[in-house]
Coordinates of C-alpha atoms in Angstrom, one line a residue:
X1 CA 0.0 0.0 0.0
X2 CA 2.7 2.5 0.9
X3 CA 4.7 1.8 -2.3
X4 CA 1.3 2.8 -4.2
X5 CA 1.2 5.9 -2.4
X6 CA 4.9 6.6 -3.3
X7 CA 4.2 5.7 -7.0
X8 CA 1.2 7.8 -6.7
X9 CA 3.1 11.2 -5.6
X10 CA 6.1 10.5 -7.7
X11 CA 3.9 10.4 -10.5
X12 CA 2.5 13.6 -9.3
X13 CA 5.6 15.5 -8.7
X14 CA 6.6 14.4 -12.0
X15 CA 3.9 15.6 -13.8
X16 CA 4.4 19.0 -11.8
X17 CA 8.0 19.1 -12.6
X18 CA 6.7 18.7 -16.7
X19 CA 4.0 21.4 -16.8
X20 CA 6.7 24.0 -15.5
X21 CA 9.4 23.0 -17.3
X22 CA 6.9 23.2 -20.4
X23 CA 5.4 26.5 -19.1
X24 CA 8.3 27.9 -17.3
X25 CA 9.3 29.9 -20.2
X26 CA 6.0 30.3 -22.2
X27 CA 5.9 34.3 -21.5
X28 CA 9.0 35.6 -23.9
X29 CA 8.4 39.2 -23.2
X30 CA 9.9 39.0 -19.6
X31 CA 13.1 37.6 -20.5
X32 CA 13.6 40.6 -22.5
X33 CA 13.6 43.1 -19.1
X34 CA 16.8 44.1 -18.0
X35 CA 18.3 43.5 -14.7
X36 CA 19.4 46.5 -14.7
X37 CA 15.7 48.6 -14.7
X38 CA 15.1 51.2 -11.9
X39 CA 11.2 51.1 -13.0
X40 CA 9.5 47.8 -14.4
X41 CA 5.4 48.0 -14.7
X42 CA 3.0 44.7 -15.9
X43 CA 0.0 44.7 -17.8
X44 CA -2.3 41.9 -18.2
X45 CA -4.4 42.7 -20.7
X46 CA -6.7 39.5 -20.5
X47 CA -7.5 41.0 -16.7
X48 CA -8.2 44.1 -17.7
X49 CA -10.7 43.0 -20.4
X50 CA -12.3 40.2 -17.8
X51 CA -12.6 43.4 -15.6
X52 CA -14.4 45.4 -18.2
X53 CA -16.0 42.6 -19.5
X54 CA -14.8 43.0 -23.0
X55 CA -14.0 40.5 -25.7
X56 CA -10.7 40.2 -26.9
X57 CA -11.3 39.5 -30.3
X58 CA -14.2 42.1 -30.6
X59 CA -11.8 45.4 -29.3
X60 CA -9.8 44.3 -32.1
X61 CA -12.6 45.6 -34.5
X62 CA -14.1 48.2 -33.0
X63 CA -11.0 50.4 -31.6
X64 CA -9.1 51.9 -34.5
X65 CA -10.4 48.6 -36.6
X66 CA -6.6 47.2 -35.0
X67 CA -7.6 43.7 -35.6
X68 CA -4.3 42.6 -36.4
X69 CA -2.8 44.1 -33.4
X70 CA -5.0 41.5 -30.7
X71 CA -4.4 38.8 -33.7
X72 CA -0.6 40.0 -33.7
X73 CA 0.2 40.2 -30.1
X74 CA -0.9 37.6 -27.5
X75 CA -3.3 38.8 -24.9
X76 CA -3.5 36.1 -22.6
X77 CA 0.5 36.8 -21.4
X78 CA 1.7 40.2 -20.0
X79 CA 3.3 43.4 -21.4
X80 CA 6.4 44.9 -19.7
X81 CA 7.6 48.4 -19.4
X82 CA 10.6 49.5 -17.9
X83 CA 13.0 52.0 -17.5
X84 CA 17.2 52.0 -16.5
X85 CA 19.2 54.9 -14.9
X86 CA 20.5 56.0 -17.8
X87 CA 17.0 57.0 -19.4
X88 CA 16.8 53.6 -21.8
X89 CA 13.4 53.2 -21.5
X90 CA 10.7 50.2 -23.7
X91 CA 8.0 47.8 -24.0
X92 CA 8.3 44.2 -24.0
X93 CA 5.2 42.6 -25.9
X94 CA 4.4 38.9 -26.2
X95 CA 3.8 37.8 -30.2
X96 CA 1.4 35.7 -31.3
X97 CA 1.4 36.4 -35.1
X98 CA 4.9 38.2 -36.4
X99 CA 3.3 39.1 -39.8
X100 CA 0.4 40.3 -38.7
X101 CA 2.3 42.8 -36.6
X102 CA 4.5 43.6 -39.5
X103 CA 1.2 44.4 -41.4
X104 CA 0.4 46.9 -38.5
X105 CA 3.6 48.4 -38.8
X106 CA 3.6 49.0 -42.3
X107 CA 0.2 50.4 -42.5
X108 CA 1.7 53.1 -39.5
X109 CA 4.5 53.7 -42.2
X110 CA 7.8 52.1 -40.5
X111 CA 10.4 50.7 -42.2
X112 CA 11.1 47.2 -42.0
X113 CA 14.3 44.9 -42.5
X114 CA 15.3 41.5 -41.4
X115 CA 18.8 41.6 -40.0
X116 CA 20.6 38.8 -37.3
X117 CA 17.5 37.0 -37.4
X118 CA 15.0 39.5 -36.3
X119 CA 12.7 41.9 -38.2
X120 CA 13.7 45.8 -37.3
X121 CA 10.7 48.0 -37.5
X122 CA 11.7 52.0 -37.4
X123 CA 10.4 55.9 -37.5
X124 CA 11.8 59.2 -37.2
X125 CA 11.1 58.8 -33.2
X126 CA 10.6 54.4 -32.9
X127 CA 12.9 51.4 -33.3
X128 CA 12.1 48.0 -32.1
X129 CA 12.8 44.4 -33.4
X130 CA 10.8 41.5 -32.7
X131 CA 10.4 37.3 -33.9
X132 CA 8.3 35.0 -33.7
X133 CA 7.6 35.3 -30.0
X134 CA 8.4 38.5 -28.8
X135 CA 8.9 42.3 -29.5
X136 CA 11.1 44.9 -28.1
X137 CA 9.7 48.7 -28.7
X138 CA 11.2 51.6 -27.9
X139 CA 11.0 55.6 -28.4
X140 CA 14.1 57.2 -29.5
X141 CA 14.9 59.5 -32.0
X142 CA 16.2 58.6 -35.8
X143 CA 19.8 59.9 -34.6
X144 CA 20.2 57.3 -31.4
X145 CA 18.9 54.3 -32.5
X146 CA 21.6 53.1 -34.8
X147 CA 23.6 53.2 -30.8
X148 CA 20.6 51.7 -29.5
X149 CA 20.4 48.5 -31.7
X150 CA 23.1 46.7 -30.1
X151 CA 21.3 47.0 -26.6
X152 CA 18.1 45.8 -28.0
X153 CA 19.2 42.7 -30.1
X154 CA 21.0 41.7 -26.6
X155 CA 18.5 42.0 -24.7
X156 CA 16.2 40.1 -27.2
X157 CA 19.1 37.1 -27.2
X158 CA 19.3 37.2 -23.6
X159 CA 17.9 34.3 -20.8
X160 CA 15.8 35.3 -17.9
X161 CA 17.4 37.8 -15.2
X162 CA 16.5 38.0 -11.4
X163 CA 14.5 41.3 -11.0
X164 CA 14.0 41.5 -7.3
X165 CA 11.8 44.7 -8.6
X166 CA 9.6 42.7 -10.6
X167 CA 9.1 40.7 -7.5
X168 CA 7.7 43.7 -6.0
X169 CA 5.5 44.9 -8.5
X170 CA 4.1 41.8 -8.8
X171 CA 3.1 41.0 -5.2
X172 CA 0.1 43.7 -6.0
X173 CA -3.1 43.0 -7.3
X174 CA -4.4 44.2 -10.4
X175 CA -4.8 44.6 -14.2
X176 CA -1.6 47.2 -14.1
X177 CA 1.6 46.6 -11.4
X178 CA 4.4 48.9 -10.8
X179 CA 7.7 49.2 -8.8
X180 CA 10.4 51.6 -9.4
X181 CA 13.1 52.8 -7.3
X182 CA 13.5 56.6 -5.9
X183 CA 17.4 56.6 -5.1
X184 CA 17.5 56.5 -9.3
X185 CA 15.6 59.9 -8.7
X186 CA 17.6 63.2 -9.0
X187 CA 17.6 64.5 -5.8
X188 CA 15.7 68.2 -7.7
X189 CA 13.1 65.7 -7.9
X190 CA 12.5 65.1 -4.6
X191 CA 11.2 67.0 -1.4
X192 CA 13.8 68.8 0.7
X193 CA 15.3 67.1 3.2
X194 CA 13.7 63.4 1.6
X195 CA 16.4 60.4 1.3
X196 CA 15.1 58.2 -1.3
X197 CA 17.8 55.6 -0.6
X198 CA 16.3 52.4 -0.2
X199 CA 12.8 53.5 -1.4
X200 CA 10.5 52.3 -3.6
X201 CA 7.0 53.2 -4.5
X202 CA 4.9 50.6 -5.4
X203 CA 1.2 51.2 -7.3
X204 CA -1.5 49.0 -9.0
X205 CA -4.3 49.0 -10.5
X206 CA -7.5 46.7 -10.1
X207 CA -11.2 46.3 -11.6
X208 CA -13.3 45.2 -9.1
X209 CA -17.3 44.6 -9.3
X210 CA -18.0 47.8 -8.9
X211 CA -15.3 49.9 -8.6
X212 CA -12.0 50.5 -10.3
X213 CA -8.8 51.0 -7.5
X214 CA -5.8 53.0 -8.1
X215 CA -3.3 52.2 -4.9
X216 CA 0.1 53.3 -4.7
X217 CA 2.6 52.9 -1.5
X218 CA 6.6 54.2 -0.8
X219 CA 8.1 51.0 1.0
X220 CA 11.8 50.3 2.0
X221 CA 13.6 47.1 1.2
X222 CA 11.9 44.8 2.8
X223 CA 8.3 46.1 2.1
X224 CA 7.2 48.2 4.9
X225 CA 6.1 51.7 5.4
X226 CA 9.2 53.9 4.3
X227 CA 9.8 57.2 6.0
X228 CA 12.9 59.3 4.6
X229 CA 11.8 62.7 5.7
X230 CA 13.3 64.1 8.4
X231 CA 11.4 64.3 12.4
X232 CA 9.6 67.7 11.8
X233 CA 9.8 68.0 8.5
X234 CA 6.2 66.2 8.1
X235 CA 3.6 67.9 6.3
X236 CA 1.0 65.5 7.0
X237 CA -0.4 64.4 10.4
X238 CA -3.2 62.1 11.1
X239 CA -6.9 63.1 11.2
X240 CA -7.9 63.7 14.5
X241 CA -11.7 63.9 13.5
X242 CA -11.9 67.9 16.4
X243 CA -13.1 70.1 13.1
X244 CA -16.8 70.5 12.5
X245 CA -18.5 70.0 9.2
X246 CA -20.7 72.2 9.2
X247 CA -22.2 71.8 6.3
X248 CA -24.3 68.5 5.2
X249 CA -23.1 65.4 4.5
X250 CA -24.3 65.3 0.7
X251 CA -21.8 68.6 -0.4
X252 CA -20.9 67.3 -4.1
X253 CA -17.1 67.4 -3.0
X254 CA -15.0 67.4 0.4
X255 CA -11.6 66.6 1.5
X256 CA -10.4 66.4 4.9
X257 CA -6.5 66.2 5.8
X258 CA -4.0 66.6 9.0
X259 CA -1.8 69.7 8.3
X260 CA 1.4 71.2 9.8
X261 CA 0.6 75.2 9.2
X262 CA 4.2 75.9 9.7
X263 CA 5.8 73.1 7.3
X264 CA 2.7 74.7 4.5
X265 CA 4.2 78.0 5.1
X266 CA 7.7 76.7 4.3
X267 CA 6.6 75.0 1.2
X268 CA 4.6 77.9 -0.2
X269 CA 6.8 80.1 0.3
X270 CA 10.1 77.9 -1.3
X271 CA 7.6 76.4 -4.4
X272 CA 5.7 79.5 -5.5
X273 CA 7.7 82.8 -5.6
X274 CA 4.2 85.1 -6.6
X275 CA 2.5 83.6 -3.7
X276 CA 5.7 84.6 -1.3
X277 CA 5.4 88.1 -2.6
X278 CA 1.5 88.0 -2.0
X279 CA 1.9 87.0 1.2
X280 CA 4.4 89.8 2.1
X281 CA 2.4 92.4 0.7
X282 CA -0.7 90.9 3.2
X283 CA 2.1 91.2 6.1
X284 CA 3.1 94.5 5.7
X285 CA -0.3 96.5 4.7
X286 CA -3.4 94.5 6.4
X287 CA -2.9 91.4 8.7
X288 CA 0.0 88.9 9.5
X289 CA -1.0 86.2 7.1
X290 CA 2.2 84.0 8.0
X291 CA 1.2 84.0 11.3
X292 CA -2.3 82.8 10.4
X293 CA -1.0 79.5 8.4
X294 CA 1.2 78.8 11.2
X295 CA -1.5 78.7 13.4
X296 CA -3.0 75.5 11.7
X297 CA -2.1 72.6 13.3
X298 CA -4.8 69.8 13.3
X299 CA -7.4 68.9 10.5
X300 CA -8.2 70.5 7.8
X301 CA -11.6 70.3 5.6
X302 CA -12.2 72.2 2.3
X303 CA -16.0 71.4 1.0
X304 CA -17.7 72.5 -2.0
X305 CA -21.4 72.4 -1.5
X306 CA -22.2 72.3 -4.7
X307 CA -21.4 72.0 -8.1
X308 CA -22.1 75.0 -9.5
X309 CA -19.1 76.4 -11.5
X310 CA -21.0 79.8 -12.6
X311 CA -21.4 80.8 -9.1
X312 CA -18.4 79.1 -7.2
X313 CA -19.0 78.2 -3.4
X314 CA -15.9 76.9 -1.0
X315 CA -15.3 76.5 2.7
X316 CA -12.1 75.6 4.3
X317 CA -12.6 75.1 8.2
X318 CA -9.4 73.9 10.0
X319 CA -8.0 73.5 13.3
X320 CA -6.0 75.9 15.0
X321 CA -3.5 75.9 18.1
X322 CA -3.2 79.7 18.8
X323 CA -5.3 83.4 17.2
X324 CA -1.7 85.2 17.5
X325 CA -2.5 86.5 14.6
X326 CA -5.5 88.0 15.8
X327 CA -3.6 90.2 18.5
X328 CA -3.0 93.1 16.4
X329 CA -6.6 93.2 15.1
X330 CA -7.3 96.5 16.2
X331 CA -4.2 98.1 14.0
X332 CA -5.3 96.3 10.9
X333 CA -6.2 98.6 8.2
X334 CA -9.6 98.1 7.5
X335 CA -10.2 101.8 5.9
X336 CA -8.1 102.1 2.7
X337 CA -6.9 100.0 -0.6
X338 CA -4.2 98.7 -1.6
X339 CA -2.8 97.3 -4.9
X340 CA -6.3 96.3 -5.8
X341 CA -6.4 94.3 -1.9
X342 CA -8.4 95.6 0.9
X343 CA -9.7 94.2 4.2
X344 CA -13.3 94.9 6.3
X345 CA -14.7 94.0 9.0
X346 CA -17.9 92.0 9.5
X347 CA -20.0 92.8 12.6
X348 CA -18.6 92.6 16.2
X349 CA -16.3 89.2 16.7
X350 CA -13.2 88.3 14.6
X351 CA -14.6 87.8 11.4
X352 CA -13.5 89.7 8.1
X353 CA -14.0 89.7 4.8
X354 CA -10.7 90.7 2.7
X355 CA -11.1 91.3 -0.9
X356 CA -8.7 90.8 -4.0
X357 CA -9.5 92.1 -7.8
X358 CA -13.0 91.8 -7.1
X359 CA -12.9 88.2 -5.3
X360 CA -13.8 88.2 -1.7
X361 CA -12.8 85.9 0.6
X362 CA -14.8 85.6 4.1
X363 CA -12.5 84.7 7.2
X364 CA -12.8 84.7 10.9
X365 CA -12.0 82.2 14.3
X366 CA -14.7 80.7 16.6
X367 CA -12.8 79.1 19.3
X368 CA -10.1 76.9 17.7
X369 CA -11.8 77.2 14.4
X370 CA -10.2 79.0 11.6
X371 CA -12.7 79.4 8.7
X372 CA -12.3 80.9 4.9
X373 CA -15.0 81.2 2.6
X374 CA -15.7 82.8 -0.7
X375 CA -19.2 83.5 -0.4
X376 CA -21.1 85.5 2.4
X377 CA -23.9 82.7 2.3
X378 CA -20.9 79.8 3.6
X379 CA -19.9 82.7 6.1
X380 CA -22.9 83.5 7.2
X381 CA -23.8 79.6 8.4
X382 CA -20.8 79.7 10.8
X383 CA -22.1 82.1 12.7
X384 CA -25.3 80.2 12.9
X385 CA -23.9 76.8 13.6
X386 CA -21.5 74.3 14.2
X387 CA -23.1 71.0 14.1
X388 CA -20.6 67.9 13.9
X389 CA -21.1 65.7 10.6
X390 CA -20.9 62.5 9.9
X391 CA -17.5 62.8 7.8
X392 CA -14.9 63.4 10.7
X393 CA -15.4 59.3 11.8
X394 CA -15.0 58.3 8.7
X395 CA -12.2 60.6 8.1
X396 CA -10.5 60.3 12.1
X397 CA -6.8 58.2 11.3
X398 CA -6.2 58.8 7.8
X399 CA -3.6 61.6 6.8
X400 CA -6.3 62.3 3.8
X401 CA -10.1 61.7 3.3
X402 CA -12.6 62.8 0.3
X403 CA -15.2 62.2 -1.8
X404 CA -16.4 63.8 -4.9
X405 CA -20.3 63.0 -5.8
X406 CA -19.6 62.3 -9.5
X407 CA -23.9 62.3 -9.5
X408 CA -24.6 65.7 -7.9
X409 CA -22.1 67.4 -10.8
X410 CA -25.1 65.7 -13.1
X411 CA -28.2 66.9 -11.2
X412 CA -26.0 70.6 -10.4
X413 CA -25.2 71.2 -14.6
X414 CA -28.5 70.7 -16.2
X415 CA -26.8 72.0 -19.3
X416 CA -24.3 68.8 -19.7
X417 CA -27.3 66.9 -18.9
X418 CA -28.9 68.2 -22.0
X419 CA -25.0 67.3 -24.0
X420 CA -25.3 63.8 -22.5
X421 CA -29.0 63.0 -23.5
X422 CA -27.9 63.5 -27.5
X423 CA -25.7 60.1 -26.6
X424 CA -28.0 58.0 -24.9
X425 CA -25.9 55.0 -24.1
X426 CA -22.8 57.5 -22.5
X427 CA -25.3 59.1 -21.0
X428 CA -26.7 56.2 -19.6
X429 CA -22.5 55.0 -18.3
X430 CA -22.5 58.5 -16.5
X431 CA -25.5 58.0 -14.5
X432 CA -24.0 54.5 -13.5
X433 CA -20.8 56.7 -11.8
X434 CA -21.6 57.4 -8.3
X435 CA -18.2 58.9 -6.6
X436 CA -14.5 59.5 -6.5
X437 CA -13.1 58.7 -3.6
X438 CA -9.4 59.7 -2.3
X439 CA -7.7 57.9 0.9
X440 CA -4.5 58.2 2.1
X441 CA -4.2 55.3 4.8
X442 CA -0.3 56.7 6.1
X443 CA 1.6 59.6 4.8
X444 CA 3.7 57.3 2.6
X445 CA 0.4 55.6 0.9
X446 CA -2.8 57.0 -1.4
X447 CA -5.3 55.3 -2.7
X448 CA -8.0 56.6 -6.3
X449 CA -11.2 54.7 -6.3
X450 CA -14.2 55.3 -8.7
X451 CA -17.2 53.5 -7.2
X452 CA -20.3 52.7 -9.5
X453 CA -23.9 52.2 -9.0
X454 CA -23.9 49.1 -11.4
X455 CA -21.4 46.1 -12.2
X456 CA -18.7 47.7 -14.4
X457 CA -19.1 45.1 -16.7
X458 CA -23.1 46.1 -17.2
X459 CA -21.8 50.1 -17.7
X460 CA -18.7 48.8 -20.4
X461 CA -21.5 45.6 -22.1
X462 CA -24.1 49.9 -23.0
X463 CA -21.2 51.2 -24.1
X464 CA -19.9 48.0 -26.8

């Protein structure tokens, strides 16, 4: 009996051992990455058109009538972009049919020639070669890819590399999977006082029943939350859910955050040298605006009730630690104009309305409240009330929280209503969108989702 058992999971083992060594090398286009990529992203197009519910051999025909590109290129493996150090950059593609693809090509009006065993395809800005089981793209222009040549046709000869980076990207979930590295980053690119080394950010995207996910992350080497700013120099804190709302819970768009006043003033004032200027002008002929945006220190929330872009309405309410700024209230100049700016009071408490080439904008503090608003209607309701909403729970732990009610911008714009009704089945998609939601879990991570009121594949089968 034993020996039957033994027979039985040799047998097994061994037909285990077949199917990979069979399979093992079935998807072409990743042997072609280098090892040497700072950037490496996957596509699966067969789970992107499961997702959508989409037939492969019907997009052929009805996008661009590219049949011959889903005949050409195989659909059920993985496409591969990457990217090195040095700025080499391509896209690895799986073939299915080589003269099919060389019919594509042709029709775009690239030159073909068959040279060391593989067909090179070219324009003023493309060169890429490909054979029977694989292509290598890449954009370059006509005077750099005579140099480039050599780098493609050895890395179309070459066997698979390790890429510990394609390891990463591929532990995600989703259609689209990306991992690059930041130390490859010039350090112009980055945030003051950031150290990329050892960073990566990580992102994917997913189609889910009703919803399609954008996620991305910045991890260190071993795949945990990275942190390469330095103590204090954190714009971001967590929500602490102490801000009222104010306003209802159905406002077409909202977005709460955790800010550092003091590390916004910094940035401003390094990243945008017309705003610095602005902001001294504010500090030398009305009110000590610097000393205002260092006050904030807590949550933040910036609502638009509405969707009404003819008559725009906005309210920022945020948490602050101290009204210093307030202290010299009495001296502010709240008589005269200046440079097209002036500043007025509004009734007996702190609250002001300061105006600027003909926008007004409404500020004033109740208790640790700072609010701003740009019409005297928002205003006016904070000095009627402060009921807490239902967003701040919701909200409470995140360093970012919003939602924009893609259905509201419908029932607030009768007019593209009236643009969506002459295409019945868009219109129809439209409706079935019901918000955009943003979420940052940790300073380091953000996460896009577009939620729907019916399957995606429904909304994608009333478009096809």
């Amino acid at each position: 009996m034993r020996n039957k058992y033994f027979i039985a999971l040799a047998c097994l083992l061994l037909a285990g051992i077949t199917v990979w060594w069979f399979l093992r090398d079935s998807d072409k286009a990743r042997n072609i990455l280098p090892q040497e990529a700072t950037a490496v992203a996957v596509v699966e197009p067969s789970e992107l058109l499961d997702g959508l519910g989409l037939d492969p051999t019907k997009v052929g025909k009805l996008v661009f009538n590219m049949d011959d590109v889903a005949k050409g290129i195989d659909l059920t493996k993985p496409a591969y972009i990457f990217m090195t150090k040095s700025g080499f950059s391509g896209i690895t593609l799986n073939v299915r049919n080589e003269e099919k693809l060389l019919k594509v090509f042709s029709s775009l009006g690239l030159a073909n020639e068959e040279k060391n065993g593989f067909q090179w395809v070219g324009s003023n800005d493309i060169v890429g070669c490909l054979d029977s089981d694989k292509m290598l793209l890449c954009i370059a222009a006509e005077a750099e890819q005579d140099a480039l040549r050599n780098d493609l046709e050895r890395l179309m000869k070459q066997s698979r590399q390790d890429m510990p980076l394609l390891e990463r990207a591929n532990r995600q979930k989703g259609f689209l999977r990306l991992c690059a590295s930041l130390s490859s980053l010039p350090k112009s690119q980055l945030p003051r006082g950031y150290d990329a080394s050892g960073a990566f950010v990580s992102a994917a995207m997913a189609v889910g029943n009703q919803d399609i996910t954008l996620s991305a992350r910045i991890e260190d080497e071993n795949g945990k939350p990275y942190s390469g700013r330095l103590a204090g120099e954190e714009l971001l804190q967590p929500i602490q859910g102490s801000v009222p709302t104010i306003l209802p819970d159905d406002a077409f768009a909202w977005f709460c955050l955790g800010i550092k006043g003091e590390q916004l003033l910094r940035i401003l004032r390094s990243r945008s040298p017309q705003l610095s200027s602005t902001l001294m002008a504010l500090n030398v002929a009305f009110f000590d605006a610097d000393l205002l945006l260092k006050a904030i220190d807590g949550d933040v929330i910036f609502m638009l009730p509405k969707a009404d872009f003819t008559q725009r309405e906005m309210l920022v309410t945020a948490h602050i630690s101290n009204s210093d700024f307030l202290k010299e209230a009495k001296d502010w100049n709240t008589t005269s104009t200046q440079g097209g700016m002036s500043l007025r009071k509004r009734g007996e408490a702190d609250d002001y309305v300061f105006t600027f080439r003909n926008e007004k904008l409404y500020f004033g503090v109740r208790g640790e409240m700072l609010y701003l608003s740009s019409s005297e209607r928002l205003a006016d309701r904070i000095l009627q009330e402060s009921e807490q909403g239902s967003l701040q729970p919701m909200a409470a732990g995140k360093y970012l929280c919003g939602t924009v009610d893609v259905g509201k911008l419908l029932k607030d714009n009768p007019a593209a209503t009236l643009l969506l009704a002459a295409v019945p089945p868009v219109a129809k998609a439209v409706r079935a969108l019901d918000k955009f939601e943003v979420t940052c879990p940790t300073s380091q991570s953000i996460e896009l989702r577009l939620k729907t009121n019916e399957p995606v594949k429904e909304i994608m089968s009333s478009l096809w």
